[in-house]
PDB file of C-alpha atoms in Angstrom:
ATOM      1  CA  MET S  20     150.581  14.204   0.460  1.00  0.00           C
ATOM      2  CA  GLU S  21     153.373  13.657   2.773  1.00  0.00           C
ATOM      3  CA  ILE S  22     155.585  12.601   0.387  1.00  0.00           C
ATOM      4  CA  ILE S  23     154.971  15.765  -2.024  1.00  0.00           C
ATOM      5  CA  GLU S  24     155.428  17.845   0.845  1.00  0.00           C
ATOM      6  CA  GLN S  25     158.664  16.524   1.182  1.00  0.00           C
ATOM      7  CA  ILE S  26     160.273  16.602  -2.187  1.00  0.00           C
ATOM      8  CA  VAL S  27     159.055  20.494  -2.713  1.00  0.00           C
ATOM      9  CA  THR S  28     160.696  21.480   1.086  1.00  0.00           C
ATOM     10  CA  SER S  29     164.127  19.659  -0.631  1.00  0.00           C
ATOM     11  CA  ALA S  30     163.564  22.037  -3.577  1.00  0.00           C
ATOM     12  CA  ASN S  31     162.631  25.217  -1.749  1.00  0.00           C
ATOM     13  CA  VAL S  32     165.361  25.343   0.386  1.00  0.00           C
ATOM     14  CA  PHE S  33     167.467  23.956  -2.492  1.00  0.00           C
ATOM     15  CA  SER S  34     166.549  27.506  -4.526  1.00  0.00           C
ATOM     16  CA  LEU S  35     168.218  29.102  -1.705  1.00  0.00           C
ATOM     17  CA  LYS S  36     171.241  28.437  -2.614  1.00  0.00           C
ATOM     18  CA  GLY S  37     170.970  30.146  -5.650  1.00  0.00           C
ATOM     19  CA  VAL S  38     171.971  27.555  -8.058  1.00  0.00           C
ATOM     20  CA  SER S  39     170.282  25.171  -9.709  1.00  0.00           C
ATOM     21  CA  GLU S  40     172.387  22.284 -11.175  1.00  0.00           C
ATOM     22  CA  ILE S  41     171.800  18.708  -9.611  1.00  0.00           C
ATOM     23  CA  SER S  42     173.140  15.289  -9.416  1.00  0.00           C
ATOM     24  CA  ASP S  43     171.923  11.945  -9.601  1.00  0.00           C
ATOM     25  CA  GLU S  44     172.572  11.684  -6.225  1.00  0.00           C
ATOM     26  CA  GLN S  45     169.839  14.263  -5.026  1.00  0.00           C
ATOM     27  CA  ARG S  46     167.362  12.129  -5.432  1.00  0.00           C
ATOM     28  CA  TYR S  47     164.556  14.575  -3.719  1.00  0.00           C
ATOM     29  CA  LEU S  48     165.439  17.117  -6.439  1.00  0.00           C
ATOM     30  CA  LEU S  49     165.156  14.724  -9.314  1.00  0.00           C
ATOM     31  CA  ALA S  50     161.583  13.530  -7.915  1.00  0.00           C
ATOM     32  CA  TYR S  51     160.596  17.505  -7.784  1.00  0.00           C
ATOM     33  CA  LYS S  52     161.550  17.592 -11.699  1.00  0.00           C
ATOM     34  CA  GLU S  53     159.712  14.477 -12.162  1.00  0.00           C
ATOM     35  CA  LEU S  54     156.737  16.134 -10.411  1.00  0.00           C
ATOM     36  CA  VAL S  55     156.613  19.028 -12.204  1.00  0.00           C
ATOM     37  CA  TYR S  56     156.651  16.963 -15.735  1.00  0.00           C
ATOM     38  CA  TYR S  57     154.332  15.045 -14.744  1.00  0.00           C
ATOM     39  CA  LEU S  58     152.031  18.236 -13.646  1.00  0.00           C
ATOM     40  CA  LYS S  59     152.299  19.785 -16.482  1.00  0.00           C
ATOM     41  CA  TYR S  60     150.877  16.975 -18.750  1.00  0.00           C
ATOM     42  CA  LEU S  61     148.183  16.307 -16.408  1.00  0.00           C
ATOM     43  CA  PHE S  62     147.014  19.622 -16.566  1.00  0.00           C
ATOM     44  CA  VAL S  63     147.389  19.275 -20.154  1.00  0.00           C
ATOM     45  CA  HIS S  64     145.295  16.290 -20.204  1.00  0.00           C
ATOM     46  CA  TYR S  65     142.654  18.377 -18.291  1.00  0.00           C
ATOM     47  CA  ASN S  66     142.822  21.246 -20.448  1.00  0.00           C
ATOM     48  CA  ASN S  67     141.942  18.698 -23.348  1.00  0.00           C
ATOM     49  CA  GLN S  68     138.883  17.507 -22.016  1.00  0.00           C
ATOM     50  CA  ILE S  69     136.984  20.646 -22.644  1.00  0.00           C
ATOM     51  CA  SER S  70     137.133  20.787 -26.751  1.00  0.00           C
ATOM     52  CA  GLU S  71     135.195  24.411 -26.598  1.00  0.00           C
ATOM     53  CA  ILE S  72     134.280  26.873 -23.784  1.00  0.00           C
ATOM     54  CA  PRO S  73     130.229  27.085 -24.239  1.00  0.00           C
ATOM     55  CA  ASP S  74     127.919  29.477 -24.877  1.00  0.00           C
ATOM     56  CA  ASN S  75     126.344  29.489 -21.096  1.00  0.00           C
ATOM     57  CA  ILE S  76     129.751  30.897 -19.777  1.00  0.00           C
ATOM     58  CA  PHE S  77     128.348  34.608 -20.494  1.00  0.00           C
ATOM     59  CA  ASP S  78     125.796  33.796 -17.557  1.00  0.00           C
ATOM     60  CA  TRP S  79     128.621  32.342 -14.972  1.00  0.00           C
ATOM     61  CA  GLU S  80     128.784  35.271 -12.451  1.00  0.00           C
ATOM     62  CA  TRP S  81     132.645  35.668 -13.091  1.00  0.00           C
ATOM     63  CA  SER S  82     132.212  36.273 -16.562  1.00  0.00           C
ATOM     64  CA  LYS S  83     129.858  39.290 -16.018  1.00  0.00           C
ATOM     65  CA  PHE S  84     131.496  41.219 -13.327  1.00  0.00           C
ATOM     66  CA  LEU S  85     134.625  41.095 -16.226  1.00  0.00           C
ATOM     67  CA  LEU S  86     132.673  41.638 -18.693  1.00  0.00           C
ATOM     68  CA  ASN S  87     131.934  44.835 -16.343  1.00  0.00           C
ATOM     69  CA  LEU S  88     134.980  45.768 -15.665  1.00  0.00           C
ATOM     70  CA  ASN S  89     136.205  46.012 -18.948  1.00  0.00           C
ATOM     71  CA  ASN S  90     133.532  48.116 -20.060  1.00  0.00           C
ATOM     72  CA  ASN S  91     133.835  50.268 -17.619  1.00  0.00           C
ATOM     73  CA  ASP S  92     135.829  53.382 -18.677  1.00  0.00           C
ATOM     74  CA  ASP S  93     136.376  54.721 -15.086  1.00  0.00           C
ATOM     75  CA  ILE S  94     138.835  51.309 -14.541  1.00  0.00           C
ATOM     76  CA  ASN S  95     142.248  51.668 -15.765  1.00  0.00           C
ATOM     77  CA  GLU S  96     143.254  48.337 -15.402  1.00  0.00           C
ATOM     78  CA  VAL S  97     142.594  44.933 -13.790  1.00  0.00           C
ATOM     79  CA  SER S  98     145.541  42.731 -12.641  1.00  0.00           C
ATOM     80  CA  ILE S  99     144.698  39.151 -11.991  1.00  0.00           C
ATOM     81  CA  ILE S 100     147.417  37.020 -10.094  1.00  0.00           C
ATOM     82  CA  THR S 101     146.826  33.574 -10.157  1.00  0.00           C
ATOM     83  CA  TYR S 102     148.780  30.393  -9.240  1.00  0.00           C
ATOM     84  CA  ASN S 103     146.636  28.198 -11.880  1.00  0.00           C
ATOM     85  CA  TYR S 104     148.626  26.492 -14.115  1.00  0.00           C
ATOM     86  CA  ASP S 105     145.602  26.102 -16.175  1.00  0.00           C
ATOM     87  CA  ILE S 106     144.610  28.262 -18.903  1.00  0.00           C
ATOM     88  CA  TRP S 107     140.808  28.062 -18.095  1.00  0.00           C
ATOM     89  CA  LEU S 108     140.598  31.804 -17.567  1.00  0.00           C
ATOM     90  CA  GLU S 109     142.625  32.745 -20.880  1.00  0.00           C
ATOM     91  CA  ARG S 110     140.512  30.993 -22.651  1.00  0.00           C
ATOM     92  CA  VAL S 111     137.383  32.172 -20.842  1.00  0.00           C
ATOM     93  CA  LEU S 112     138.510  35.785 -21.789  1.00  0.00           C
ATOM     94  CA  ASN S 113     139.102  34.634 -24.933  1.00  0.00           C
ATOM     95  CA  LYS S 114     135.281  33.854 -25.386  1.00  0.00           C
ATOM     96  CA  ILE S 115     134.086  36.563 -24.056  1.00  0.00           C
ATOM     97  CA  GLY S 116     135.807  39.030 -26.144  1.00  0.00           C
ATOM     98  CA  ILE S 117     138.456  40.506 -23.353  1.00  0.00           C
ATOM     99  CA  SER S 118     142.055  40.816 -24.474  1.00  0.00           C
ATOM    100  CA  PHE S 119     144.973  40.728 -21.968  1.00  0.00           C
ATOM    101  CA  ASN S 120     148.412  39.790 -21.916  1.00  0.00           C
ATOM    102  CA  LEU S 121     150.596  37.913 -19.286  1.00  0.00           C
ATOM    103  CA  PRO S 122     153.607  40.119 -18.188  1.00  0.00           C
ATOM    104  CA  PRO S 123     156.237  40.114 -19.066  1.00  0.00           C
ATOM    105  CA  MET S 124     155.748  38.271 -22.302  1.00  0.00           C
ATOM    106  CA  ILE S 125     153.823  40.662 -24.405  1.00  0.00           C
ATOM    107  CA  ASN S 126     152.901  38.436 -27.572  1.00  0.00           C
ATOM    108  CA  GLY S 127     151.439  41.068 -29.206  1.00  0.00           C
ATOM    109  CA  GLN S 128     149.396  42.566 -26.710  1.00  0.00           C
ATOM    110  CA  GLU S 129     151.046  45.672 -24.872  1.00  0.00           C
ATOM    111  CA  LYS S 130     148.377  47.307 -24.554  1.00  0.00           C
ATOM    112  CA  THR S 131     145.425  45.763 -23.060  1.00  0.00           C
ATOM    113  CA  LYS S 132     143.095  46.817 -19.448  1.00  0.00           C
ATOM    114  CA  PHE S 133     143.776  43.321 -18.467  1.00  0.00           C
ATOM    115  CA  LYS S 134     146.938  41.862 -17.414  1.00  0.00           C
ATOM    116  CA  ILE S 135     147.158  38.288 -15.620  1.00  0.00           C
ATOM    117  CA  PHE S 136     150.829  36.927 -13.783  1.00  0.00           C
ATOM    118  CA  LYS S 137     151.591  33.335 -13.392  1.00  0.00           C
ATOM    119  CA  PRO S 138     154.223  32.938 -10.707  1.00  0.00           C
ATOM    120  CA  HIS S 139     154.174  29.626 -10.375  1.00  0.00           C
ATOM    121  CA  GLY S 140     154.129  29.355 -14.170  1.00  0.00           C
ATOM    122  CA  SER S 141     151.372  27.605 -16.922  1.00  0.00           C
ATOM    123  CA  ILE S 142     151.216  25.226 -19.032  1.00  0.00           C
ATOM    124  CA  SER S 143     150.886  27.651 -22.083  1.00  0.00           C
ATOM    125  CA  PHE S 144     154.434  29.162 -21.593  1.00  0.00           C
ATOM    126  CA  LYS S 145     157.047  27.350 -24.165  1.00  0.00           C
ATOM    127  CA  HIS S 146     160.397  27.941 -24.889  1.00  0.00           C
ATOM    128  CA  GLU S 147     162.553  27.343 -28.036  1.00  0.00           C
ATOM    129  CA  THR S 148     160.820  24.454 -29.999  1.00  0.00           C
ATOM    130  CA  ASP S 149     159.246  20.986 -29.439  1.00  0.00           C
ATOM    131  CA  ARG S 150     160.857  17.557 -29.909  1.00  0.00           C
ATOM    132  CA  ASP S 151     159.655  14.599 -31.478  1.00  0.00           C
ATOM    133  CA  ILE S 152     156.860  13.295 -28.604  1.00  0.00           C
ATOM    134  CA  SER S 153     158.897   9.262 -29.555  1.00  0.00           C
ATOM    135  CA  ALA S 154     162.114  11.243 -27.757  1.00  0.00           C
ATOM    136  CA  PHE S 155     160.131  12.527 -24.591  1.00  0.00           C
ATOM    137  CA  GLU S 156     162.602  12.383 -21.377  1.00  0.00           C
ATOM    138  CA  VAL S 157     162.845  14.074 -18.407  1.00  0.00           C
ATOM    139  CA  ASN S 158     165.037  16.737 -18.322  1.00  0.00           C
ATOM    140  CA  TYR S 159     167.471  16.033 -15.090  1.00  0.00           C
ATOM    141  CA  ASN S 160     170.396  18.736 -15.443  1.00  0.00           C
ATOM    142  CA  ASP S 161     168.695  21.531 -14.269  1.00  0.00           C
ATOM    143  CA  LEU S 162     166.060  22.006 -10.730  1.00  0.00           C
ATOM    144  CA  HIS S 163     164.069  24.870 -12.876  1.00  0.00           C
ATOM    145  CA  SER S 164     163.409  26.017 -16.380  1.00  0.00           C
ATOM    146  CA  ASP S 165     164.760  29.066 -16.845  1.00  0.00           C
ATOM    147  CA  CYS S 166     164.771  31.942 -19.795  1.00  0.00           C
ATOM    148  CA  ALA S 167     164.897  35.447 -20.590  1.00  0.00           C
ATOM    149  CA  ALA S 168     160.708  36.437 -20.757  1.00  0.00           C
ATOM    150  CA  ASP S 169     162.155  37.670 -24.557  1.00  0.00           C
ATOM    151  CA  ASP S 170     162.065  33.948 -25.732  1.00  0.00           C
ATOM    152  CA  ILE S 171     159.167  32.171 -24.089  1.00  0.00           C
ATOM    153  CA  GLN S 172     156.283  31.786 -26.196  1.00  0.00           C
ATOM    154  CA  ILE S 173     152.525  32.216 -25.187  1.00  0.00           C
ATOM    155  CA  GLU S 174     150.816  28.769 -26.721  1.00  0.00           C
ATOM    156  CA  TYR S 175     147.281  28.104 -26.037  1.00  0.00           C
ATOM    157  CA  ASP S 176     146.440  25.065 -28.805  1.00  0.00           C
ATOM    158  CA  GLU S 177     149.377  23.316 -29.476  1.00  0.00           C
ATOM    159  CA  LEU S 178     150.010  21.709 -25.656  1.00  0.00           C
ATOM    160  CA  TRP S 179     150.424  18.093 -25.916  1.00  0.00           C
ATOM    161  CA  THR S 180     153.829  18.243 -27.100  1.00  0.00           C
ATOM    162  CA  ASN S 181     157.683  17.274 -25.872  1.00  0.00           C
ATOM    163  CA  ASN S 182     159.365  20.532 -24.993  1.00  0.00           C
ATOM    164  CA  THR S 183     162.436  20.412 -22.490  1.00  0.00           C
ATOM    165  CA  ALA S 184     161.407  23.367 -20.523  1.00  0.00           C
ATOM    166  CA  VAL S 185     158.434  23.494 -18.358  1.00  0.00           C
ATOM    167  CA  PHE S 186     157.665  26.731 -16.184  1.00  0.00           C
ATOM    168  CA  LEU S 187     155.925  25.350 -13.286  1.00  0.00           C
ATOM    169  CA  ILE S 188     156.143  25.246  -9.472  1.00  0.00           C
ATOM    170  CA  PRO S 189     154.030  22.544  -8.051  1.00  0.00           C
ATOM    171  CA  PRO S 190     151.603  23.236  -5.238  1.00  0.00           C
ATOM    172  CA  ALA S 191     153.649  24.005  -1.411  1.00  0.00           C
ATOM    173  CA  GLY S 192     156.495  25.537  -3.725  1.00  0.00           C
ATOM    174  CA  ASP S 193     157.445  29.211  -3.189  1.00  0.00           C
ATOM    175  CA  SER S 194     158.147  31.760  -6.107  1.00  0.00           C
ATOM    176  CA  ASN S 195     159.442  34.227  -3.291  1.00  0.00           C
ATOM    177  CA  ARG S 196     162.254  31.480  -2.629  1.00  0.00           C
ATOM    178  CA  SER S 197     163.389  31.586  -6.527  1.00  0.00           C
ATOM    179  CA  THR S 198     166.202  33.429  -7.805  1.00  0.00           C
ATOM    180  CA  ASN S 199     164.831  32.420 -11.816  1.00  0.00           C
ATOM    181  CA  ASN S 200     165.292  35.175 -13.899  1.00  0.00           C
ATOM    182  CA  LEU S 201     161.094  34.648 -15.014  1.00  0.00           C
ATOM    183  CA  ASN S 202     160.096  34.236 -11.635  1.00  0.00           C
ATOM    184  CA  VAL S 203     161.611  37.528  -9.985  1.00  0.00           C
ATOM    185  CA  CYS S 204     160.387  39.147 -12.885  1.00  0.00           C
ATOM    186  CA  VAL S 205     157.147  38.396 -12.575  1.00  0.00           C
ATOM    187  CA  ARG S 206     157.358  38.937  -8.635  1.00  0.00           C
ATOM    188  CA  ASN S 207     158.415  42.223  -9.281  1.00  0.00           C
ATOM    189  CA  LEU S 208     156.466  43.536 -11.501  1.00  0.00           C
ATOM    190  CA  TYR S 209     153.044  42.558  -9.708  1.00  0.00           C
ATOM    191  CA  GLU S 210     154.897  43.772  -6.235  1.00  0.00           C
ATOM    192  CA  GLU S 211     155.280  46.917  -7.178  1.00  0.00           C
ATOM    193  CA  LYS S 212     151.622  47.613  -8.720  1.00  0.00           C
ATOM    194  CA  LEU S 213     150.465  46.440  -4.837  1.00  0.00           C
ATOM    195  CA  LYS S 214     152.310  48.757  -3.448  1.00  0.00           C
ATOM    196  CA  ASN S 215     150.465  51.797  -5.245  1.00  0.00           C
ATOM    197  CA  TYR S 216     147.270  50.788  -3.921  1.00  0.00           C
ATOM    198  CA  GLY S 217     144.904  52.891  -1.952  1.00  0.00           C
ATOM    199  CA  LYS S 218     141.416  53.418  -1.289  1.00  0.00           C
ATOM    200  CA  ASN S 219     140.404  53.890  -4.802  1.00  0.00           C
ATOM    201  CA  ASP S 220     141.314  50.344  -5.110  1.00  0.00           C
ATOM    202  CA  LEU S 221     139.828  46.887  -5.274  1.00  0.00           C
ATOM    203  CA  VAL S 222     141.526  43.549  -4.672  1.00  0.00           C
ATOM    204  CA  ILE S 223     139.350  40.716  -4.779  1.00  0.00           C
ATOM    205  CA  VAL S 224     140.677  37.131  -3.181  1.00  0.00           C
ATOM    206  CA  CYS S 225     139.321  34.226  -4.362  1.00  0.00           C
ATOM    207  CA  GLY S 226     139.559  30.749  -3.740  1.00  0.00           C
ATOM    208  CA  LEU S 227     142.755  31.215  -1.051  1.00  0.00           C
ATOM    209  CA  SER S 228     143.413  27.859   1.032  1.00  0.00           C
ATOM    210  CA  TYR S 229     146.082  29.288   3.342  1.00  0.00           C
ATOM    211  CA  TRP S 230     147.708  26.400   4.052  1.00  0.00           C
ATOM    212  CA  HIS S 231     150.993  26.471   6.208  1.00  0.00           C
ATOM    213  CA  VAL S 232     153.052  25.910   3.193  1.00  0.00           C
ATOM    214  CA  ASP S 233     151.826  28.891   1.323  1.00  0.00           C
ATOM    215  CA  ARG S 234     151.391  31.263   3.924  1.00  0.00           C
ATOM    216  CA  THR S 235     154.430  32.816   3.396  1.00  0.00           C
ATOM    217  CA  GLU S 236     153.506  33.876  -0.641  1.00  0.00           C
ATOM    218  CA  ILE S 237     150.729  35.014   0.222  1.00  0.00           C
ATOM    219  CA  ASP S 238     151.220  37.204   2.797  1.00  0.00           C
ATOM    220  CA  SER S 239     154.024  39.042   0.678  1.00  0.00           C
ATOM    221  CA  LEU S 240     151.038  39.528  -1.229  1.00  0.00           C
ATOM    222  CA  LEU S 241     148.242  41.414   1.352  1.00  0.00           C
ATOM    223  CA  ILE S 242     150.774  43.442   3.195  1.00  0.00           C
ATOM    224  CA  GLY S 243     151.484  44.999  -0.294  1.00  0.00           C
ATOM    225  CA  PRO S 244     148.778  47.537  -0.625  1.00  0.00           C
ATOM    226  CA  ASN S 245     147.377  50.178   1.614  1.00  0.00           C
ATOM    227  CA  ASN S 246     145.122  49.686   4.461  1.00  0.00           C
ATOM    228  CA  ASP S 247     142.351  51.621   3.346  1.00  0.00           C
ATOM    229  CA  THR S 248     142.619  49.511   0.366  1.00  0.00           C
ATOM    230  CA  ASN S 249     139.061  48.030  -0.411  1.00  0.00           C
ATOM    231  CA  LEU S 250     139.216  44.002  -0.282  1.00  0.00           C
ATOM    232  CA  ILE S 251     136.393  41.742  -0.983  1.00  0.00           C
ATOM    233  CA  ASN S 252     137.687  37.760   0.032  1.00  0.00           C
ATOM    234  CA  ILE S 253     135.272  35.588  -2.030  1.00  0.00           C
ATOM    235  CA  ASN S 254     135.585  31.794  -0.831  1.00  0.00           C
ATOM    236  CA  PRO S 255     132.178  29.590   0.655  1.00  0.00           C
ATOM    237  CA  CYS S 256     135.042  27.514   3.403  1.00  0.00           C
ATOM    238  CA  VAL S 257     136.236  30.658   5.657  1.00  0.00           C
ATOM    239  CA  ASN S 258     139.356  30.468   7.021  1.00  0.00           C
ATOM    240  CA  GLN S 259     139.478  32.408  10.290  1.00  0.00           C
ATOM    241  CA  GLU S 260     143.521  32.352  10.110  1.00  0.00           C
ATOM    242  CA  LEU S 261     143.109  33.876   6.955  1.00  0.00           C
ATOM    243  CA  GLU S 262     140.240  36.039   7.647  1.00  0.00           C
ATOM    244  CA  SER S 263     141.869  37.399  11.153  1.00  0.00           C
ATOM    245  CA  VAL S 264     145.012  38.028   8.931  1.00  0.00           C
ATOM    246  CA  MET S 265     143.058  40.300   6.276  1.00  0.00           C
ATOM    247  CA  ASN S 266     140.872  41.883   9.302  1.00  0.00           C
ATOM    248  CA  SER S 267     143.914  42.943  10.808  1.00  0.00           C
ATOM    249  CA  LEU S 268     145.646  44.389   7.736  1.00  0.00           C
ATOM    250  CA  PHE S 269     142.363  46.281   6.230  1.00  0.00           C
ATOM    251  CA  LYS S 270     140.161  48.687   7.241  1.00  0.00           C
ATOM    252  CA  ASN S 271     137.791  47.753   4.600  1.00  0.00           C
ATOM    253  CA  TYR S 272     136.996  44.302   4.191  1.00  0.00           C
ATOM    254  CA  VAL S 273     134.195  42.018   3.962  1.00  0.00           C
ATOM    255  CA  HIS S 274     133.677  38.342   2.974  1.00  0.00           C
ATOM    256  CA  PHE S 275     131.572  36.626   0.646  1.00  0.00           C
ATOM    257  CA  ASN S 276     130.331  33.044   0.271  1.00  0.00           C
ATOM    258  CA  SER S 277     129.725  32.903  -3.599  1.00  0.00           C
ATOM    259  CA  SER S 278     130.674  34.595  -6.849  1.00  0.00           C
ATOM    260  CA  LYS S 279     126.940  35.208  -6.756  1.00  0.00           C
ATOM    261  CA  THR S 280     127.597  38.412  -4.701  1.00  0.00           C
ATOM    262  CA  LEU S 281     129.745  40.143  -7.292  1.00  0.00           C
ATOM    263  CA  LYS S 282     126.880  42.090  -9.336  1.00  0.00           C
ATOM    264  CA  ASP S 283     126.408  43.374  -6.196  1.00  0.00           C
ATOM    265  CA  VAL S 284     129.611  45.403  -5.997  1.00  0.00           C
ATOM    266  CA  VAL S 285     130.020  48.979  -7.242  1.00  0.00           C
ATOM    267  CA  LEU S 286     132.714  49.581  -9.170  1.00  0.00           C
TER     268      LEU S 286
END
């Protein structure tokens, strides 16, 4: 893990320069590009291991909760910020019949209650046309793949393809340091929403590790809502530092050990 931290930290700091072009001498940045490609195809491989979402997904507590949110007319919008590259969430929502979009990409789903923000990218983001898989190679020209959001398509089926643009930020990466058009656009959208959260809103945090390399980015999310926002943290392993931060920032904070308690949440 130490070498991964070195590679990603180098890329994080280099991103602050506001340039993307890299040279053959910058070996840590070249390794960063290889890491990004590896992560994409690793998660595509894992995604392919589950060909169909099983019917018993409806019994999952999160599925029940999300359906309750979707069917509640008093709830205007559900915003989900996830750092996951995979498309498990999207596949589950499709299975249980919930429409969603991924701002700023719309892809025909403009008016939906559910909005998913992926500041670290996704294996579903695709730019331009695929190349023949036999011609696969890592594109070392630029540190980050970047383009306008309008040029990105969302693809859930044909993922095992050769596409030169990979829109992922590796673990320990910090999208706050990125000046890329896509990352900045996604970040600005959800940060503006968070500033308007208050006593009539509910924020649920699930599965955050609060590792030292992630804290700056997570902190930027936590300081967004007003302190009277209702906050729930769901995690079987309590992180004492994260607990202290949440208790300090929010007046209405509770911690749950399991998603099974979601059935008791009053909406």
